[in-house]
mmCIF file of C-alpha atoms in Angstrom:
data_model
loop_
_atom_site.group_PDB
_atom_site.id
_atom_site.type_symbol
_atom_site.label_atom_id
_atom_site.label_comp_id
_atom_site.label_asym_id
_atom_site.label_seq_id
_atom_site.Cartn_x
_atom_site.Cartn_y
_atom_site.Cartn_z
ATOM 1 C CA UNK A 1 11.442 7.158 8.119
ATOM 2 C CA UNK A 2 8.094 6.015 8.982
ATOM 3 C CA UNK A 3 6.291 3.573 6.746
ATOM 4 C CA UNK A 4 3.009 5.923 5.159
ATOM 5 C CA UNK A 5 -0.021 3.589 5.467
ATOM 6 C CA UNK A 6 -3.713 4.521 4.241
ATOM 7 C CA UNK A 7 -6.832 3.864 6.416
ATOM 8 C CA UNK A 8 -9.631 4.632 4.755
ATOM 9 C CA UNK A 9 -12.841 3.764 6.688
ATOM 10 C CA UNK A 10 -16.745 5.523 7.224
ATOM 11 C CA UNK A 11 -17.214 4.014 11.138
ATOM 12 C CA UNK A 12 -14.907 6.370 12.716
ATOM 13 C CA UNK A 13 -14.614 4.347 15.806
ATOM 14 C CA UNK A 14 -12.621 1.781 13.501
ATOM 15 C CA UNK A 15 -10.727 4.058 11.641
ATOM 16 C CA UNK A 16 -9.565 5.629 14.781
ATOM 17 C CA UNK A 17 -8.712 2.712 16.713
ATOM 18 C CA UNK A 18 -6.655 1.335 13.573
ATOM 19 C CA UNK A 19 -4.915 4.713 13.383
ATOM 20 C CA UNK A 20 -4.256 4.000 17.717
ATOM 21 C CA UNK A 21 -3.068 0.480 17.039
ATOM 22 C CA UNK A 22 -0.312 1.830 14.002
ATOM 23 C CA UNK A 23 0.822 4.784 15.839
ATOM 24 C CA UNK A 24 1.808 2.735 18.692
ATOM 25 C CA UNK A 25 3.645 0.473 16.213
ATOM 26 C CA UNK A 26 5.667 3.668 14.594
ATOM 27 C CA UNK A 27 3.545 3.855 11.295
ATOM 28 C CA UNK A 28 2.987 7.387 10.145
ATOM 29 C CA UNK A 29 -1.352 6.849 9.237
ATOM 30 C CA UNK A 30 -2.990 9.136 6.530
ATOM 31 C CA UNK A 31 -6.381 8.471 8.034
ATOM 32 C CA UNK A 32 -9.987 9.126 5.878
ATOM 33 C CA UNK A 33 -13.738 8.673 6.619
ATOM 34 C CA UNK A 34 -14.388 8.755 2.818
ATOM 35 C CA UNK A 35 -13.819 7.925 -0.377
ATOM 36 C CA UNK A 36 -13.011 10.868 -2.145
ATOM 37 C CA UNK A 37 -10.782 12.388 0.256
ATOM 38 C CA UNK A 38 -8.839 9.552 0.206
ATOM 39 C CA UNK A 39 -8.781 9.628 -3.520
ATOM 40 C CA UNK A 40 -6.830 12.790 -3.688
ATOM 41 C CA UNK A 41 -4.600 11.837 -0.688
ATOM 42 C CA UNK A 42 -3.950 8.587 -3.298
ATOM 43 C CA UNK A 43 -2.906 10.805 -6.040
ATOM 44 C CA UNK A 44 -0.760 13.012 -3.958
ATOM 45 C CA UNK A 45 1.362 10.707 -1.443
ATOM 46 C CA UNK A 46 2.556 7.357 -2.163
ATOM 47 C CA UNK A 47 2.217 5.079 0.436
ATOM 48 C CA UNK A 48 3.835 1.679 1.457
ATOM 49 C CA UNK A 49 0.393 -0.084 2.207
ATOM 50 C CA UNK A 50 -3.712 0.821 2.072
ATOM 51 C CA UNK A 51 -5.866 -0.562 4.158
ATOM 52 C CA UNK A 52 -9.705 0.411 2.425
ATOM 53 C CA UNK A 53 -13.499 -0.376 3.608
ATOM 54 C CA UNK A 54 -15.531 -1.487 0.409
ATOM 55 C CA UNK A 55 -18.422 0.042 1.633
ATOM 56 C CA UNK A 56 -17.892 3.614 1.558
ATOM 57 C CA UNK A 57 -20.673 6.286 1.301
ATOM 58 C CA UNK A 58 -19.132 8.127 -1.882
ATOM 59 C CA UNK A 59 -16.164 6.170 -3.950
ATOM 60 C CA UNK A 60 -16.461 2.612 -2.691
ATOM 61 C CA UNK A 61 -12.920 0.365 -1.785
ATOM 62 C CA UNK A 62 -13.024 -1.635 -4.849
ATOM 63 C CA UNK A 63 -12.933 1.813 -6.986
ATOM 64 C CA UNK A 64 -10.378 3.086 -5.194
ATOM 65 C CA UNK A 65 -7.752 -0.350 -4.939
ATOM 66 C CA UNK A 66 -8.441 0.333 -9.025
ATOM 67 C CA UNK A 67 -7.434 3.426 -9.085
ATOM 68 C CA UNK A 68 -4.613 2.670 -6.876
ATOM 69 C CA UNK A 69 -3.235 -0.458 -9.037
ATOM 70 C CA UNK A 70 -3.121 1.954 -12.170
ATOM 71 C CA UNK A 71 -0.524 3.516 -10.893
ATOM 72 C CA UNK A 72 1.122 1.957 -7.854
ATOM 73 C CA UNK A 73 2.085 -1.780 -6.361
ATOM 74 C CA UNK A 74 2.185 -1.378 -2.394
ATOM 75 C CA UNK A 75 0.002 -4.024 -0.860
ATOM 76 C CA UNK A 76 -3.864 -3.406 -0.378
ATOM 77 C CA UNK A 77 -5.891 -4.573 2.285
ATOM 78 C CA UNK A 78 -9.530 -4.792 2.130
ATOM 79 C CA UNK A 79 -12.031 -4.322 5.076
ATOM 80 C CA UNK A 80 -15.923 -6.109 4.650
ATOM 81 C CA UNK A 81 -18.297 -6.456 6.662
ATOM 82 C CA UNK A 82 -19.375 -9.241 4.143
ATOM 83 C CA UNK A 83 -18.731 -12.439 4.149
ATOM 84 C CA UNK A 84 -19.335 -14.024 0.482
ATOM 85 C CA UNK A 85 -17.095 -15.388 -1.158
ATOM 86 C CA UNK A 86 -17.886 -13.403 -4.478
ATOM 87 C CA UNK A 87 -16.581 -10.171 -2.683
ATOM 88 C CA UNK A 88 -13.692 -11.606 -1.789
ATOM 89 C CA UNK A 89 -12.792 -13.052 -5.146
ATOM 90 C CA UNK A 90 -13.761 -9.470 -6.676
ATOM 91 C CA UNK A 91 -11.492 -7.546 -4.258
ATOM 92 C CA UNK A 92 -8.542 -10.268 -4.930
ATOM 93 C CA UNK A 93 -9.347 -10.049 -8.826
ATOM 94 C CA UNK A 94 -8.800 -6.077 -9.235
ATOM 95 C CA UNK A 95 -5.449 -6.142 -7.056
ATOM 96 C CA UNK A 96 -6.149 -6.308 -3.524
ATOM 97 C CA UNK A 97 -3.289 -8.584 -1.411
ATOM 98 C CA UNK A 98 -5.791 -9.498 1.434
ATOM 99 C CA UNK A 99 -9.055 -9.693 2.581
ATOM 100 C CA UNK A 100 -10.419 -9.487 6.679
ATOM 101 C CA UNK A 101 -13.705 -9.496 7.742
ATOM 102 C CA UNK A 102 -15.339 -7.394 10.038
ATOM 103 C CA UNK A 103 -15.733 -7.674 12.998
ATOM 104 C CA UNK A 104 -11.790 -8.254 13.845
ATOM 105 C CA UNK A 105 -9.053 -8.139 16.337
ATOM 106 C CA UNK A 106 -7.040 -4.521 15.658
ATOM 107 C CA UNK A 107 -3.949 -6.993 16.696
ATOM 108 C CA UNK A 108 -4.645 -9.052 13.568
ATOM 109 C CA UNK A 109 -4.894 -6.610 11.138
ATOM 110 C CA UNK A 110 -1.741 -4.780 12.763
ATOM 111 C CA UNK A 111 -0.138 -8.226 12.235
ATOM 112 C CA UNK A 112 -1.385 -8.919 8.878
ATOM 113 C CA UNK A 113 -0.070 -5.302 7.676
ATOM 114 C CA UNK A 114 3.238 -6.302 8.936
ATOM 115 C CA UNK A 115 3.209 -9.779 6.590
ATOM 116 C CA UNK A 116 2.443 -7.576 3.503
ATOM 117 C CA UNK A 117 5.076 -4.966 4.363
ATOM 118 C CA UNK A 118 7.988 -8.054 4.594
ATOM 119 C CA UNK A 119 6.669 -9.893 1.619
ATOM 120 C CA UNK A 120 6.347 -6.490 -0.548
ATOM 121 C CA UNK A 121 9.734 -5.879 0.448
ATOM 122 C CA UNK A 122 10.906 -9.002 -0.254
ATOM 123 C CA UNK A 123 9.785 -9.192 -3.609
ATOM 124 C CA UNK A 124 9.985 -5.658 -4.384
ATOM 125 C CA UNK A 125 13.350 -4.490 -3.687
ATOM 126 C CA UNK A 126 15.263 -7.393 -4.457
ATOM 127 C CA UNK A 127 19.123 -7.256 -3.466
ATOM 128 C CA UNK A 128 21.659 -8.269 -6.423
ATOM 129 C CA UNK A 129 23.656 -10.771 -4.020
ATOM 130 C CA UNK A 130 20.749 -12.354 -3.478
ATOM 131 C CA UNK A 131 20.128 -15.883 -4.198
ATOM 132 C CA UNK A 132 19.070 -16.468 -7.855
ATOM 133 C CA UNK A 133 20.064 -12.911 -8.206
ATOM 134 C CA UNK A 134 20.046 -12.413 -12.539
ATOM 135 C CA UNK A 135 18.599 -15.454 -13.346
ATOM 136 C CA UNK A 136 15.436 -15.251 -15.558
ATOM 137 C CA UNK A 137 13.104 -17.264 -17.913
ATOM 138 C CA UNK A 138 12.675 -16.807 -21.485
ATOM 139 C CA UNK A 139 9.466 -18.692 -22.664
ATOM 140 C CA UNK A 140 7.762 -18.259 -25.800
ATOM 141 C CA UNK A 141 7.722 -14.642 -25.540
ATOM 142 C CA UNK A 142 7.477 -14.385 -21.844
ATOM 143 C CA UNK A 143 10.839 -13.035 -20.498
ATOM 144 C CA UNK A 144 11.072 -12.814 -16.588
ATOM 145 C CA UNK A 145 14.280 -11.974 -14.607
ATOM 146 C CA UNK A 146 14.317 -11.634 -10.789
ATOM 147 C CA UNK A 147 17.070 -9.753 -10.262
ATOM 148 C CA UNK A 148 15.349 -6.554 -11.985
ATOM 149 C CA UNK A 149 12.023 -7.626 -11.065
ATOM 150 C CA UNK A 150 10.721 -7.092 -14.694
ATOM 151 C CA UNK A 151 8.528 -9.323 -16.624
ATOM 152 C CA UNK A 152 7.954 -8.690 -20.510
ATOM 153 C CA UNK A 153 5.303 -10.372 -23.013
ATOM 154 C CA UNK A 154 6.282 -10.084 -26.525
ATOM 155 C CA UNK A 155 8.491 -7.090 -25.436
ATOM 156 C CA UNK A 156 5.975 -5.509 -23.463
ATOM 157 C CA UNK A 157 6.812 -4.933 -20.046
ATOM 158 C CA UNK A 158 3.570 -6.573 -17.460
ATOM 159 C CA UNK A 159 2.747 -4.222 -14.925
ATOM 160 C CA UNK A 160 2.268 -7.248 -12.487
ATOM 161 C CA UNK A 161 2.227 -6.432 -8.475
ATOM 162 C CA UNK A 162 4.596 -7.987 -6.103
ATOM 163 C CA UNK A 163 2.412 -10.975 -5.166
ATOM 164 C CA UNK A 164 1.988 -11.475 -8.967
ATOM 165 C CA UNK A 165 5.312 -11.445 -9.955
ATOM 166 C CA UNK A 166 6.039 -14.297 -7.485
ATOM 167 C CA UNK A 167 2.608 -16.665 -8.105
ATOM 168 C CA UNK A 168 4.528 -16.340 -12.403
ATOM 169 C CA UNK A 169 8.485 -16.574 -11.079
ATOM 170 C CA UNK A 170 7.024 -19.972 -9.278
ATOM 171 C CA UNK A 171 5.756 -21.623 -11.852
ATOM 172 C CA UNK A 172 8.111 -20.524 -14.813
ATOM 173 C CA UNK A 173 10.655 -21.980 -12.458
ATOM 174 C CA UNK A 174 8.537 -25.423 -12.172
ATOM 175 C CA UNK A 175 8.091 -25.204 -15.840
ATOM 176 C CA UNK A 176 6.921 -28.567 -16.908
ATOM 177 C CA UNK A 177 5.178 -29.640 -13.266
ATOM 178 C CA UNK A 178 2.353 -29.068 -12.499
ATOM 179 C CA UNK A 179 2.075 -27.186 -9.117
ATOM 180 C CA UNK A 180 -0.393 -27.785 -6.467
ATOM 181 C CA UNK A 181 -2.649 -24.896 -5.400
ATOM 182 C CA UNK A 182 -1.956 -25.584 -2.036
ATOM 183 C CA UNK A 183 2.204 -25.209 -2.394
ATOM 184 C CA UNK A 184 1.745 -22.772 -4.761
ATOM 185 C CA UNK A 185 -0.114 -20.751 -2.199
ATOM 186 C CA UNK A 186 2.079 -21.807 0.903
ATOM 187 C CA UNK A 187 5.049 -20.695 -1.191
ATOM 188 C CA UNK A 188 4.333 -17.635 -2.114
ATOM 189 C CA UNK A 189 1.851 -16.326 0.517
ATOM 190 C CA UNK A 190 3.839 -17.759 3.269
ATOM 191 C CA UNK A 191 0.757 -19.540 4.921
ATOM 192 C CA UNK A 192 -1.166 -22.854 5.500
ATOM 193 C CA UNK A 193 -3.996 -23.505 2.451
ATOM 194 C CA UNK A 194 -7.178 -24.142 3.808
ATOM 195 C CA UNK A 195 -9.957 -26.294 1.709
ATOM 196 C CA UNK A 196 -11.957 -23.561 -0.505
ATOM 197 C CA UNK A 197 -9.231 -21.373 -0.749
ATOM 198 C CA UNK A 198 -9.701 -18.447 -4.128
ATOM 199 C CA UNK A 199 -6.594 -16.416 -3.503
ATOM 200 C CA UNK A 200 -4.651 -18.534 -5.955
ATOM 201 C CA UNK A 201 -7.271 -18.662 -8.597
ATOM 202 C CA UNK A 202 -8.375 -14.799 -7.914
ATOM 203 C CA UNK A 203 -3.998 -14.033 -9.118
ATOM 204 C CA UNK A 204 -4.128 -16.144 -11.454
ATOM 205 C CA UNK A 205 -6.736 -14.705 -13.161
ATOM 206 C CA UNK A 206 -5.715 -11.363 -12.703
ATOM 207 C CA UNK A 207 -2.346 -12.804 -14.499
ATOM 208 C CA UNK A 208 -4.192 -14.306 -17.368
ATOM 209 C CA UNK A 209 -6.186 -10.923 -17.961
ATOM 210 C CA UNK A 210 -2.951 -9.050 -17.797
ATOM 211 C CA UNK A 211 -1.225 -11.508 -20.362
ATOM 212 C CA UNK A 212 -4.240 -11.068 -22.344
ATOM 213 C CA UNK A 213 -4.603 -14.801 -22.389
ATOM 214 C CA UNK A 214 -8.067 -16.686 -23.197
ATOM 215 C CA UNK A 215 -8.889 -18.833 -20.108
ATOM 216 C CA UNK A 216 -10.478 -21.703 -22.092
ATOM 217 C CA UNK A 217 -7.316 -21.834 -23.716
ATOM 218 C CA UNK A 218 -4.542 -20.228 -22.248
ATOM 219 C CA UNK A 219 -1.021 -20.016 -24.239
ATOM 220 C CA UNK A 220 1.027 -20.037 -20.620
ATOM 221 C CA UNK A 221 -1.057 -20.656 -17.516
ATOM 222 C CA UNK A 222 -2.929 -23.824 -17.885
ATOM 223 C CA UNK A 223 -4.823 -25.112 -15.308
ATOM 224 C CA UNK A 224 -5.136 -29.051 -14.839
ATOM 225 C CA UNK A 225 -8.368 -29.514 -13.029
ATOM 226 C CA UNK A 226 -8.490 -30.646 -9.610
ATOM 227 C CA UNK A 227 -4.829 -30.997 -9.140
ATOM 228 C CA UNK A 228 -3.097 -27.215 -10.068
ATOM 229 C CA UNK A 229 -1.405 -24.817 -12.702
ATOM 230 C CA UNK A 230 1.547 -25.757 -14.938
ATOM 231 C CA UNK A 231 3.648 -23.757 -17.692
ATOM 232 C CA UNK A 232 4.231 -25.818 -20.460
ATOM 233 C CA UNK A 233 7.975 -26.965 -21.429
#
């Protein structure tokens, strides 16, 4: 069965060529020119990845990666034609998985859909055989276990997306070191850390919001300037 991705896009010569470009790769591509048609195709089909323009004339791409992360965890990719670092760390912040800039190569993006696809299978739909198959962390309150790809605070289960999941399982398995951004993000993300970097710090605040943790003074995550993030033994 075809993997179901989203393209939602207002320059139709984009959207189009996307929708060319993941044909000829076997994708089956739900393809919309605005927001709010795209909305309802969100709340009717659920698909394995979304790749959304933030500017939109209706219901712009940040609204709808919200409205997709309230109920669903396949990997979103956002399209800017900005630059700014603030937009980025906005679009990482409310759940998106990656971030490319306009104007780009349709061969890059076809790539970079593929990298989310094997990393949210990866981490998604863990086999029991595999290796550290049932182990889990129990720390203060925070219980995570691999195997069933759960993670509870307090006995209250996170709703934390794949990429999530594995920035936490990291460090609760480092508890006690603290871990560099850059291995941090080369572990999980699967790619070289350049200098100025945010998708670490975007997740990890995402994590601390969803833990309902104070940044000045966080119970779990704690950041050790200039170096990384550590969980406390």
């Amino acid at each position: 069965m075809s993997e179901k991705i989203l393209v939602v896009d207002d320059e139709k010569e984009i959207a189009d060529l996307l929708e060319l470009y993941l044909q000829n790769d076997g994708y089956a591509v739900y393809k919309f020119y605005n927001g709010a048609d795209a909305l309802k195709s969100i709340e009717e089909t659920e698909f394995d990845l979304a790749v959304l323009d933030i500017m939109l004339p209706d219901i712009d791409g940040l609204k709808l990666c919200r409205r997709i992360r309230e109920n669903f965890y396949y990997p979103v990719i956002m399209l800017t034609a900005k630059i700014e670092d603030r937009d980025k760390i906005n679009g990482l912040t409310i759940g998106a998985d990656d971030y490319i800039t306009k104007p780009f190569n349709p061969l890059e993006v076809v790539a970079r859909i593929k990298t989310q696809l094997r990393r949210y299978k990866r981490y998604n739909k863990l086999a029991p055989n595999q290796e550290n198959a049932g182990k889990e962390y129990d720390i203060r309150g925070l219980l995570i276990n691999k195997e069933h790809h759960k993670c509870f605070l307090y006995g209250k289960e996170l709703t934390l997306t794949p990429i999530e999941f594995s920035v936490l399982w990291y460090l609760c398995e480092r508890q006690g070191v603290v871990v560099p951004s850059e291995e941090l993000f080369e572990a999980v993300w699967g790619e070289k850390y350049f200098q100025n970097n945010n998708t670490v710090m975007a997740h990890i605040g995402r994590l601390r919001e969803k833990m309902n943790e104070n940044a000045r003074n966080p119970k779990f995550i704690k950041t050790v300037w200039g170096v990384g993030y550590t969980i406390e033994k």
